[in-house]
Amino acid sequence: MASDDNMANVNGQEAASLNGEPVVKRPRENVQQDVSLRAPREPQNKVTVVLGAQWGDEGKGKVVDLLAMDADIVCRCQGGNNAGHTVVVDSVEYDFHLLPSGVLNKKAISFIGNGVVIHLPGLFEEAEKNLRKGKGLQGWEERLKISDRAHIVFNFHQAVDGIQEQQRQQQEGKNLGTTKKGIGPAYSSKAARNGLRVCDLVSDFKVFEEKFRMLADHFLAMYPNLNVDIKGELKQLKEYAEKLRPLVTDGVYFMHKALTGPSKKILVEGANAALLDIDFGTYPFVTSSNCTVGGVCTGLGVPPSYVGRVYGVVKAYTTRVGVGAFPTEQDNDIGDLLQSRGREFGVTTGRRRRCGWLDLILVRYAHMVNGFSAIALTKLDILDTLPEIKVGVAYKVNGEPLPSFPANMDVLTRVSVDYETLPGWRCSTETVRSFEELPPEAQNYIRFIEDFLQVPVKWVGVGKSRESMIKLF
Ligand code: GDP
Ligand code: IMO
Ligand code: MG
């Protein structure tokens, strides 16, 4: 008898079905001592996690796509369509915001977990747009599951995001530079406990409508000029409810079955990044979710003991979109070169990304929080033309070294960075497909990073395509 059968406590009868499966119970008086239960439980299938180790846009989409080729399930656990993940397959550039990048693997199930905030028009538009680009998305609806506990981002959340940014600008002289996708306001509704979830939308629409109006009124009371089309949005949501219903699942049970059932490869695609994490990032210039490893457990219902390998994605230099301190930023020719060679424009907002040298203090801090098993180092090819390359290795304030990454943004703005200068290789690495073929200076750059972080580099990216990822071990 499968262990699921112990979940309901009904004496000797067939209990109410769980996700359509009958649950048969043993009579209570006949329960035998199961000797195997006395040994500690060992996880069966562990999840492999891919996380951003800087300020986002490290190339997570590409790494996930690579690993997703033989995955059974690919999950998103946090964030929303503030993320923009690019995957290039057969020269077609797909961009994903809410859909896991693994949706391109026709044999895998894509899963959007409870920790994600979903803007429904955004989700369906994203699918339509990618469907027009190539064959990769065909049949996506058949392989997508969405947790019934995920919260919904409404159009008025996005409008509120814009108003809050304007207010910050007026009151404090600067804003956060959000993506205006309604992420902060939607997570605020979740924390304030008046948010609405997928399970609300696909249940009794009348009840949903009532709660929706109350939530809209709540925001209207705060922002009287808020442009809310309650009637129009409700009509649209009713249509989305029908499209959504077949995709909705009990996310906790779905993950439990995947983790404890027959062998399965489960991949988690982190969105945003460590330094944008609401707890560990450069607060307040952060997003509103946990983009570090803890978000995998809370955003999917994965017990910590089921977390396996955690891969950190590190860009060979540093970029940041939006506002906030950036110690190794190069507001000069070097920054311009990285920006133009790296085509550093935001996938979600089209904004120009700020660029600078690789900051290893920051990546080491991300490693402290995430415990990376190994690193995927991306965009090494962008450094190909540089005669020398600098790497940030220590922060100092008033000449005194800081032991770690500071919490206080005033301190971070004041740090001076100690750099190590490494020789460049000044030749193209784009066609290189093995570590040994890389120029010695590029090998040295990689070894320097490993040595500083005490974490192995497992992959090195030298181009946009799947093929241009060198595997080291
Ligand atoms: P994500 O948000 O972490 O998934 O990253 P983005 O997709 O926002 O940004 C990364 C950009 O770099 C995308 O345009 C990728 O196609 C591109 N990219 C990823 N890896 C490499 C690489 O190794 N070399 C080059 N030249 N481009 C890369
Ligand atoms: P991926 O997954 C880069 C940044 C925004 C802004 C701050 C808050 O593609 O790496 P939000 O809209 O989340 O409230 O904005 O966070 N930001 C990102 N920057 N890549 C991302 O995602 C980001 N997601 C959020 O630019 O500064
Ligand atoms: Mg991105």
Coordinates of C-alpha atoms and ligand atoms in Angstrom, one line a residue:
M1 CA 0.0 0.0 0.0
A2 CA 1.4 3.4 -1.0
S3 CA 2.4 5.7 1.9
D4 CA -0.3 8.2 0.6
D5 CA -2.8 5.9 2.0
N6 CA -1.9 6.9 5.5
M7 CA -2.7 10.5 4.9
A8 CA -6.4 10.4 5.7
N9 CA -7.6 8.9 8.9
V10 CA -10.8 7.0 8.1
N11 CA -11.4 3.7 9.8
G12 CA -11.3 0.8 7.4
Q13 CA -13.2 2.6 4.7
E14 CA -12.5 4.2 1.4
A15 CA -11.9 7.8 2.2
A16 CA -12.6 10.8 0.1
S17 CA -10.4 10.8 -2.9
L18 CA -7.2 12.9 -2.9
N19 CA -6.6 14.4 -6.4
G20 CA -8.9 11.8 -7.8
E21 CA -7.1 8.8 -6.3
P22 CA -9.1 6.6 -3.9
V23 CA -7.6 6.4 -0.4
V24 CA -8.1 3.1 1.3
K25 CA -7.5 2.9 5.0
R26 CA -6.5 -0.1 7.2
P27 CA -8.7 -0.8 10.2
R28 CA -7.1 1.0 13.1
E29 CA -7.1 -2.1 15.3
N30 CA -5.1 -4.1 12.7
V31 CA -2.3 -1.6 12.4
Q32 CA 1.0 -3.5 12.6
Q33 CA 4.3 -2.0 13.8
D34 CA 6.2 -1.1 10.6
V35 CA 9.8 -1.8 11.5
S36 CA 11.1 0.3 8.6
L37 CA 9.5 3.4 10.1
R38 CA 12.0 3.3 13.0
A39 CA 14.9 4.3 10.6
P40 CA 15.3 8.0 9.8
R41 CA 13.6 8.9 6.5
E42 CA 16.1 9.5 3.7
P43 CA 14.9 11.8 0.8
Q44 CA 14.3 9.9 -2.4
N45 CA 14.5 12.5 -5.1
K46 CA 16.3 15.7 -4.4
V47 CA 15.8 19.0 -6.2
T48 CA 18.6 20.7 -8.2
V49 CA 18.5 24.5 -7.8
V50 CA 19.7 27.2 -10.1
L51 CA 20.1 30.7 -8.4
G52 CA 21.3 34.1 -9.4
A53 CA 24.4 35.1 -7.4
Q54 CA 24.6 38.8 -8.2
W55 CA 21.9 41.4 -9.1
G56 CA 20.1 39.3 -11.7
D57 CA 20.4 38.6 -15.4
E58 CA 23.4 36.3 -14.8
G59 CA 22.2 33.9 -17.5
K60 CA 20.0 31.6 -15.3
G61 CA 17.6 30.9 -18.2
K62 CA 20.4 29.5 -20.3
V63 CA 21.7 27.3 -17.4
V64 CA 18.2 26.0 -16.6
D65 CA 17.6 25.3 -20.3
L66 CA 20.8 23.2 -20.4
L67 CA 19.9 21.2 -17.3
A68 CA 16.2 21.0 -18.2
M69 CA 17.0 18.9 -21.3
D70 CA 16.9 15.8 -19.2
A71 CA 14.7 17.0 -16.3
D72 CA 11.2 15.6 -15.5
I73 CA 9.9 18.7 -13.7
V74 CA 11.1 22.3 -13.9
C75 CA 9.7 24.7 -11.2
R76 CA 9.6 28.4 -10.5
C77 CA 9.3 29.1 -6.7
Q78 CA 9.3 32.9 -6.3
G79 CA 9.1 36.2 -8.1
G80 CA 6.8 37.0 -10.9
N81 CA 7.1 38.5 -14.4
N82 CA 9.7 40.9 -13.1
A83 CA 12.1 38.1 -14.2
G84 CA 13.3 38.0 -17.7
H85 CA 15.1 34.8 -18.7
T86 CA 16.5 34.4 -22.2
V87 CA 17.0 31.0 -23.9
V88 CA 18.5 30.7 -27.4
V89 CA 17.7 27.4 -29.2
D90 CA 18.3 26.9 -32.9
S91 CA 19.0 30.6 -33.2
V92 CA 15.5 31.4 -31.8
E93 CA 15.6 33.7 -28.8
Y94 CA 12.8 32.9 -26.3
D95 CA 12.2 35.0 -23.3
F96 CA 10.5 33.8 -20.2
H97 CA 9.0 35.8 -17.4
L98 CA 6.6 33.6 -15.5
L99 CA 6.9 30.3 -17.4
P100 CA 9.8 28.1 -16.3
S101 CA 12.5 28.1 -19.0
G102 CA 12.2 24.3 -18.9
V103 CA 8.9 24.6 -20.8
L104 CA 10.9 24.1 -24.0
N105 CA 11.5 20.5 -23.0
K106 CA 8.4 18.7 -24.3
K107 CA 9.0 15.8 -22.0
A108 CA 9.1 17.8 -18.8
I109 CA 6.3 19.2 -16.6
S110 CA 6.7 22.9 -15.8
F111 CA 5.4 23.9 -12.4
I112 CA 4.7 27.4 -11.0
G113 CA 4.8 27.1 -7.2
N114 CA 2.9 28.8 -4.4
G115 CA 5.7 31.4 -3.9
V116 CA 5.2 32.9 -7.3
V117 CA 2.9 35.9 -7.9
I118 CA 1.1 35.5 -11.2
H119 CA -0.2 38.2 -13.5
L120 CA -2.6 36.1 -15.7
P121 CA -2.7 38.4 -18.8
G122 CA 1.1 38.4 -18.5
L123 CA 1.4 34.6 -18.4
F124 CA -0.8 34.0 -21.4
E125 CA 0.7 36.9 -23.5
E126 CA 4.2 35.5 -22.7
A127 CA 3.1 32.1 -24.1
E128 CA 1.5 33.6 -27.2
K129 CA 4.6 35.7 -27.9
N130 CA 7.0 32.8 -27.6
L131 CA 4.7 30.5 -29.7
R132 CA 5.0 33.0 -32.5
K133 CA 8.8 32.8 -32.3
G134 CA 9.4 29.1 -32.8
K135 CA 8.2 25.6 -32.3
G136 CA 9.6 25.3 -28.7
L137 CA 6.4 26.3 -26.9
Q138 CA 4.0 24.1 -28.9
G139 CA 1.7 22.2 -26.5
W140 CA 2.8 24.2 -23.4
E141 CA -0.6 24.1 -21.7
E142 CA -0.5 20.3 -21.6
R143 CA 2.8 20.4 -19.6
L144 CA 2.2 23.3 -17.2
K145 CA 0.9 22.9 -13.7
I146 CA 0.2 25.9 -11.4
S147 CA -0.1 25.7 -7.6
D148 CA -3.5 26.5 -6.2
R149 CA -1.8 28.5 -3.4
A150 CA 0.0 31.0 -5.7
H151 CA -1.1 34.6 -5.3
I152 CA -2.5 36.6 -8.2
V153 CA -1.2 40.0 -9.4
F154 CA -4.0 42.2 -10.6
N155 CA -3.8 45.1 -13.0
F156 CA -4.3 47.5 -10.2
H157 CA -1.3 46.0 -8.4
Q158 CA 0.8 47.1 -11.4
A159 CA -0.8 50.5 -11.4
V160 CA -0.1 50.9 -7.7
D161 CA 3.6 49.9 -8.4
G162 CA 3.8 52.8 -10.7
I163 CA 2.2 55.3 -8.3
Q164 CA 4.5 54.2 -5.4
E165 CA 7.5 54.7 -7.6
Q166 CA 6.2 58.2 -8.5
Q167 CA 5.6 59.0 -4.8
R168 CA 9.2 57.8 -3.9
Q169 CA 10.6 60.1 -6.6
Q170 CA 8.5 63.1 -5.3
Q171 CA 9.1 62.5 -1.6
E172 CA 12.6 61.1 -1.5
G173 CA 14.1 62.4 -4.8
K174 CA 14.7 58.8 -6.0
N175 CA 12.7 55.7 -6.6
L176 CA 13.6 51.9 -6.5
G177 CA 13.6 51.4 -10.2
T178 CA 11.1 48.6 -10.1
T179 CA 9.9 46.7 -13.2
K180 CA 6.4 48.1 -12.5
K181 CA 5.0 44.6 -12.8
G182 CA 3.1 44.9 -9.5
I183 CA 5.4 42.6 -7.6
G184 CA 5.8 44.6 -4.4
P185 CA 2.1 45.5 -4.1
A186 CA 1.1 41.8 -4.8
Y187 CA 3.4 40.5 -2.1
S188 CA 2.2 43.2 0.2
S189 CA -1.4 42.0 -0.3
K190 CA -0.2 38.5 0.4
A191 CA 1.5 39.6 3.7
A192 CA -1.4 41.8 4.6
R193 CA -3.6 38.7 4.2
N194 CA -6.1 40.2 1.8
G195 CA -4.5 38.8 -1.3
L196 CA -6.3 36.5 -3.7
R197 CA -5.0 33.1 -4.8
V198 CA -5.4 30.8 -7.8
C199 CA -7.7 28.6 -5.7
D200 CA -10.0 31.5 -5.1
L201 CA -10.2 32.3 -8.8
V202 CA -11.1 28.7 -9.9
S203 CA -13.6 28.2 -7.1
D204 CA -16.9 30.2 -6.6
F205 CA -16.5 33.2 -8.9
K206 CA -19.1 35.2 -6.8
V207 CA -17.0 34.8 -3.7
F208 CA -13.9 35.7 -5.7
E209 CA -15.7 38.8 -7.1
E210 CA -16.6 40.0 -3.6
K211 CA -13.0 39.6 -2.3
F212 CA -11.6 41.2 -5.5
R213 CA -13.8 44.3 -5.0
M214 CA -12.8 44.6 -1.4
L215 CA -9.1 44.5 -2.3
A216 CA -9.6 47.1 -5.1
D217 CA -11.4 49.3 -2.6
H218 CA -8.6 48.9 -0.1
F219 CA -6.1 50.3 -2.7
L220 CA -8.6 53.0 -3.9
A221 CA -8.8 54.2 -0.3
M222 CA -5.1 54.6 -0.3
Y223 CA -4.7 55.9 -3.8
P224 CA -7.9 57.7 -4.8
N225 CA -6.5 58.5 -8.3
L226 CA -5.8 54.9 -9.0
N227 CA -7.1 53.9 -12.4
V228 CA -9.0 50.7 -11.8
D229 CA -11.4 49.1 -14.3
I230 CA -13.1 46.8 -11.9
K231 CA -15.8 45.6 -14.3
G232 CA -13.3 45.1 -17.2
E233 CA -10.8 43.2 -15.1
L234 CA -13.4 41.0 -13.5
K235 CA -14.7 40.1 -17.0
Q236 CA -11.2 39.3 -18.1
L237 CA -10.5 37.2 -14.9
K238 CA -13.6 35.1 -15.5
E239 CA -12.3 34.1 -18.9
Y240 CA -8.9 33.4 -17.4
A241 CA -10.5 31.2 -14.7
E242 CA -11.7 28.8 -17.4
K243 CA -8.3 28.7 -19.1
L244 CA -6.5 28.2 -15.8
R245 CA -8.7 25.5 -14.2
P246 CA -7.2 22.5 -16.1
L247 CA -3.7 23.7 -15.1
V248 CA -4.3 24.1 -11.4
T249 CA -3.1 21.5 -8.9
D250 CA -2.6 21.1 -5.2
G251 CA 1.0 22.2 -5.3
V252 CA 2.1 20.6 -2.0
Y253 CA 0.7 17.2 -3.0
F254 CA 2.2 17.5 -6.5
M255 CA 5.7 18.2 -5.1
H256 CA 5.3 15.5 -2.4
K257 CA 4.5 12.9 -5.0
A258 CA 7.4 14.0 -7.2
L259 CA 9.8 13.9 -4.3
T260 CA 8.8 10.6 -2.9
G261 CA 7.7 8.7 -5.9
P262 CA 9.8 6.9 -8.6
S263 CA 13.1 8.5 -9.5
K264 CA 12.6 11.9 -11.0
K265 CA 14.9 14.8 -12.0
I266 CA 13.5 18.0 -10.5
L267 CA 14.9 21.3 -11.3
V268 CA 14.2 24.7 -9.7
E269 CA 14.7 27.9 -11.6
G270 CA 15.5 30.8 -9.3
A271 CA 14.3 34.2 -10.5
N272 CA 15.9 37.6 -9.6
A273 CA 19.0 37.1 -7.5
A274 CA 20.7 37.0 -4.1
L275 CA 21.4 40.7 -3.9
L276 CA 17.8 41.4 -4.8
D277 CA 16.5 39.1 -2.0
I278 CA 14.1 40.8 0.4
D279 CA 16.1 39.7 3.4
F280 CA 19.7 39.4 2.2
G281 CA 19.8 41.9 -0.7
T282 CA 20.7 45.5 -0.9
Y283 CA 17.6 46.6 1.0
P284 CA 15.5 48.6 0.1
F285 CA 16.7 48.3 -3.5
V286 CA 15.5 44.8 -3.7
T287 CA 12.6 42.8 -5.0
S288 CA 9.8 41.5 -2.6
S289 CA 10.6 37.8 -2.4
N290 CA 13.3 35.4 -1.2
C291 CA 15.5 34.7 -4.2
T292 CA 17.9 32.7 -2.1
V293 CA 17.7 29.0 -1.4
G294 CA 15.1 29.3 1.4
G295 CA 12.6 30.5 -1.2
V296 CA 12.8 27.0 -2.8
C297 CA 11.4 25.4 0.4
T298 CA 8.7 28.1 1.1
G299 CA 7.8 28.6 -2.5
L300 CA 7.2 25.0 -3.4
G301 CA 6.6 23.1 -0.2
V302 CA 10.0 21.3 -0.5
P303 CA 11.3 20.1 2.8
P304 CA 14.9 21.4 3.3
S305 CA 16.3 17.8 3.4
Y306 CA 15.1 17.4 -0.2
V307 CA 17.3 20.2 -1.5
G308 CA 20.2 18.7 -3.4
R309 CA 22.7 20.6 -5.6
V310 CA 22.5 24.4 -5.6
Y311 CA 24.2 26.0 -8.6
G312 CA 25.0 29.7 -8.5
V313 CA 25.0 31.5 -11.7
V314 CA 27.7 34.2 -11.8
K315 CA 28.3 36.6 -14.7
A316 CA 32.0 37.1 -15.4
Y317 CA 31.5 40.8 -14.6
T318 CA 28.7 42.6 -12.7
T319 CA 25.5 44.2 -13.9
R320 CA 22.6 45.9 -12.2
V321 CA 19.3 47.2 -13.5
G322 CA 17.5 49.9 -11.5
V323 CA 18.7 52.0 -8.6
G324 CA 21.0 51.2 -5.6
A325 CA 24.7 51.0 -4.6
F326 CA 27.1 49.2 -6.9
P327 CA 30.7 49.3 -5.6
T328 CA 32.5 47.9 -8.7
E329 CA 30.4 49.9 -11.2
Q330 CA 32.4 51.4 -14.0
D331 CA 30.8 54.6 -15.2
N332 CA 33.4 55.0 -17.9
D333 CA 34.7 53.4 -21.1
I334 CA 35.0 50.0 -19.4
G335 CA 31.4 50.0 -18.3
D336 CA 30.3 51.1 -21.8
L337 CA 32.4 48.3 -23.4
L338 CA 30.8 45.7 -21.1
Q339 CA 27.4 47.1 -21.8
S340 CA 27.7 47.2 -25.5
R341 CA 29.6 43.9 -26.0
G342 CA 27.4 42.1 -23.5
R343 CA 24.2 43.7 -25.0
E344 CA 23.2 44.6 -21.5
F345 CA 19.6 45.7 -21.8
G346 CA 16.8 44.4 -19.5
V347 CA 14.7 41.6 -20.9
T348 CA 11.6 42.8 -19.0
T349 CA 11.9 46.5 -19.2
G350 CA 14.4 47.1 -22.0
R351 CA 16.4 49.4 -19.6
R352 CA 20.2 49.7 -20.1
R353 CA 22.0 47.7 -17.4
R354 CA 24.7 49.3 -15.3
C355 CA 28.0 47.5 -15.7
G356 CA 31.2 47.0 -13.7
W357 CA 34.0 44.6 -12.7
L358 CA 33.3 41.2 -11.1
D359 CA 32.7 41.7 -7.4
L360 CA 33.8 38.6 -5.6
I361 CA 33.0 40.0 -2.1
L362 CA 29.4 40.1 -3.2
V363 CA 29.4 36.6 -4.8
R364 CA 31.1 35.2 -1.7
Y365 CA 28.3 36.7 0.4
A366 CA 25.7 35.1 -2.0
H367 CA 27.5 31.8 -1.4
M368 CA 27.3 32.2 2.4
V369 CA 23.6 32.4 2.2
N370 CA 23.0 29.8 -0.6
G371 CA 25.9 27.2 0.0
F372 CA 26.6 26.8 -3.7
S373 CA 27.6 23.3 -4.8
A374 CA 29.2 24.7 -7.9
I375 CA 29.1 27.7 -10.2
A376 CA 28.1 28.4 -13.7
L377 CA 30.3 31.3 -14.9
T378 CA 28.6 33.0 -17.9
K379 CA 29.6 35.6 -20.5
L380 CA 33.3 35.0 -20.3
D381 CA 33.4 35.9 -24.0
I382 CA 32.4 39.5 -23.3
L383 CA 35.8 40.0 -21.6
D384 CA 37.7 38.7 -24.7
T385 CA 39.0 42.1 -25.9
L386 CA 40.3 43.5 -22.6
P387 CA 44.1 43.8 -22.0
E388 CA 43.6 43.5 -18.3
I389 CA 40.7 42.5 -16.1
K390 CA 40.0 43.7 -12.5
V391 CA 38.3 41.7 -9.8
G392 CA 36.9 43.2 -6.6
V393 CA 38.4 41.2 -3.7
A394 CA 37.9 43.4 -0.6
Y395 CA 35.8 46.3 0.7
K396 CA 37.3 49.0 2.9
V397 CA 35.7 51.8 4.8
N398 CA 38.1 54.5 6.1
G399 CA 40.9 52.2 5.2
E400 CA 39.6 49.4 7.4
P401 CA 38.6 46.1 5.6
L402 CA 35.0 44.9 6.1
P403 CA 34.7 41.2 7.1
S404 CA 31.6 40.7 4.9
F405 CA 28.9 42.4 2.9
P406 CA 27.4 45.3 4.8
A407 CA 23.7 45.5 5.6
N408 CA 23.6 49.3 5.7
M409 CA 23.3 50.9 2.3
D410 CA 25.1 54.1 3.5
V411 CA 28.1 51.9 4.3
L412 CA 27.9 50.1 0.9
T413 CA 27.8 53.4 -0.9
R414 CA 31.0 54.5 0.9
V415 CA 33.1 51.4 0.5
S416 CA 36.3 51.6 -1.5
V417 CA 37.1 48.4 -3.4
D418 CA 40.5 46.6 -3.5
Y419 CA 41.0 45.1 -6.9
E420 CA 43.2 42.3 -8.1
T421 CA 44.3 42.9 -11.7
L422 CA 44.6 39.9 -13.9
P423 CA 45.9 39.7 -17.5
G424 CA 43.3 39.6 -20.3
W425 CA 43.6 37.1 -23.2
R426 CA 42.7 39.4 -26.1
C427 CA 41.4 36.7 -28.4
S428 CA 37.9 35.2 -29.1
T429 CA 36.7 32.4 -26.9
E430 CA 33.3 32.1 -28.7
T431 CA 34.1 28.8 -30.5
V432 CA 36.0 27.2 -27.6
R433 CA 34.3 24.1 -26.3
S434 CA 36.7 22.7 -23.7
F435 CA 38.5 24.2 -20.7
E436 CA 41.9 23.1 -22.1
E437 CA 41.3 25.1 -25.4
L438 CA 40.7 28.3 -23.4
P439 CA 43.7 30.7 -23.5
P440 CA 45.8 30.3 -20.3
E441 CA 44.8 33.8 -19.1
A442 CA 41.1 32.8 -19.3
Q443 CA 41.9 29.6 -17.4
N444 CA 43.7 31.6 -14.8
Y445 CA 40.7 33.9 -14.4
I446 CA 38.4 30.9 -13.8
R447 CA 40.9 29.3 -11.3
F448 CA 41.2 32.7 -9.5
I449 CA 37.4 32.8 -9.0
E450 CA 37.3 29.2 -7.7
D451 CA 40.2 29.8 -5.4
F452 CA 38.7 33.0 -3.9
L453 CA 35.2 31.5 -3.4
Q454 CA 36.4 27.9 -2.6
V455 CA 33.6 26.7 -4.9
P456 CA 34.3 24.8 -8.2
V457 CA 33.3 26.3 -11.5
K458 CA 31.3 23.6 -13.4
W459 CA 30.3 25.4 -16.5
V460 CA 31.7 28.4 -18.4
G461 CA 29.6 30.3 -20.9
V462 CA 31.2 31.7 -24.0
G463 CA 28.1 32.6 -26.1
K464 CA 24.3 32.7 -26.1
S465 CA 23.6 29.3 -27.5
R466 CA 23.2 25.9 -25.6
E467 CA 26.3 24.7 -27.3
S468 CA 28.5 27.5 -26.1
M469 CA 28.6 26.3 -22.5
I470 CA 31.8 24.6 -21.6
K471 CA 31.5 21.8 -19.1
L472 CA 34.5 21.5 -16.7
F473 CA 33.5 18.3 -14.9
Ligands
GDP1 P1 18.7 35.6 -16.5 O1 17.7 36.6 -16.1 O2 19.6 35.3 -15.4 O3 18.1 34.4 -17.1 O4 19.6 36.3 -17.7 P2 19.0 37.2 -18.9 O5 18.4 36.3 -19.9 O6 18.2 38.4 -18.4 O7 20.4 37.9 -19.4 C1 21.4 37.1 -19.8 C2 21.8 37.5 -21.3 O8 23.0 37.0 -21.6 C3 20.8 36.8 -22.3 O9 20.7 37.7 -23.4 C4 21.6 35.6 -22.7 O10 21.2 35.1 -24.0 C5 23.0 36.0 -22.6 N1 24.0 35.0 -22.3 C6 23.9 34.0 -21.3 N2 25.0 33.3 -21.2 C7 25.9 33.9 -22.1 C8 27.3 33.7 -22.4 O11 27.9 32.9 -21.9 N3 27.8 34.5 -23.4 C9 27.1 35.5 -24.0 N4 27.7 36.3 -24.9 N5 25.8 35.7 -23.7 C10 25.2 35.0 -22.8
IMO2 P1 16.0 38.1 -13.5 O1 15.3 36.8 -13.0 C1 17.4 42.1 -12.8 C2 15.2 44.5 -9.9 C3 14.5 45.7 -10.5 C4 14.5 46.7 -9.4 C5 14.3 45.8 -8.2 C6 12.8 45.8 -7.7 O2 15.8 38.3 -14.9 O3 17.4 38.0 -13.1 P2 10.6 44.6 -8.7 O4 9.9 44.9 -10.0 O5 11.0 43.2 -8.5 O6 9.9 45.2 -7.5 O7 11.9 45.5 -8.8 O8 14.7 44.5 -8.6 N1 14.9 43.2 -10.5 C7 15.7 42.6 -11.4 N2 16.8 43.0 -12.0 N3 16.9 40.9 -13.1 C8 15.8 40.5 -12.5 O9 15.3 39.3 -12.7 C9 15.1 41.4 -11.6 N4 14.0 41.3 -10.9 C10 13.8 42.4 -10.2 O10 15.2 46.2 -11.6 O11 15.8 47.3 -9.3
MG3 MG 16.9 38.5 -16.6

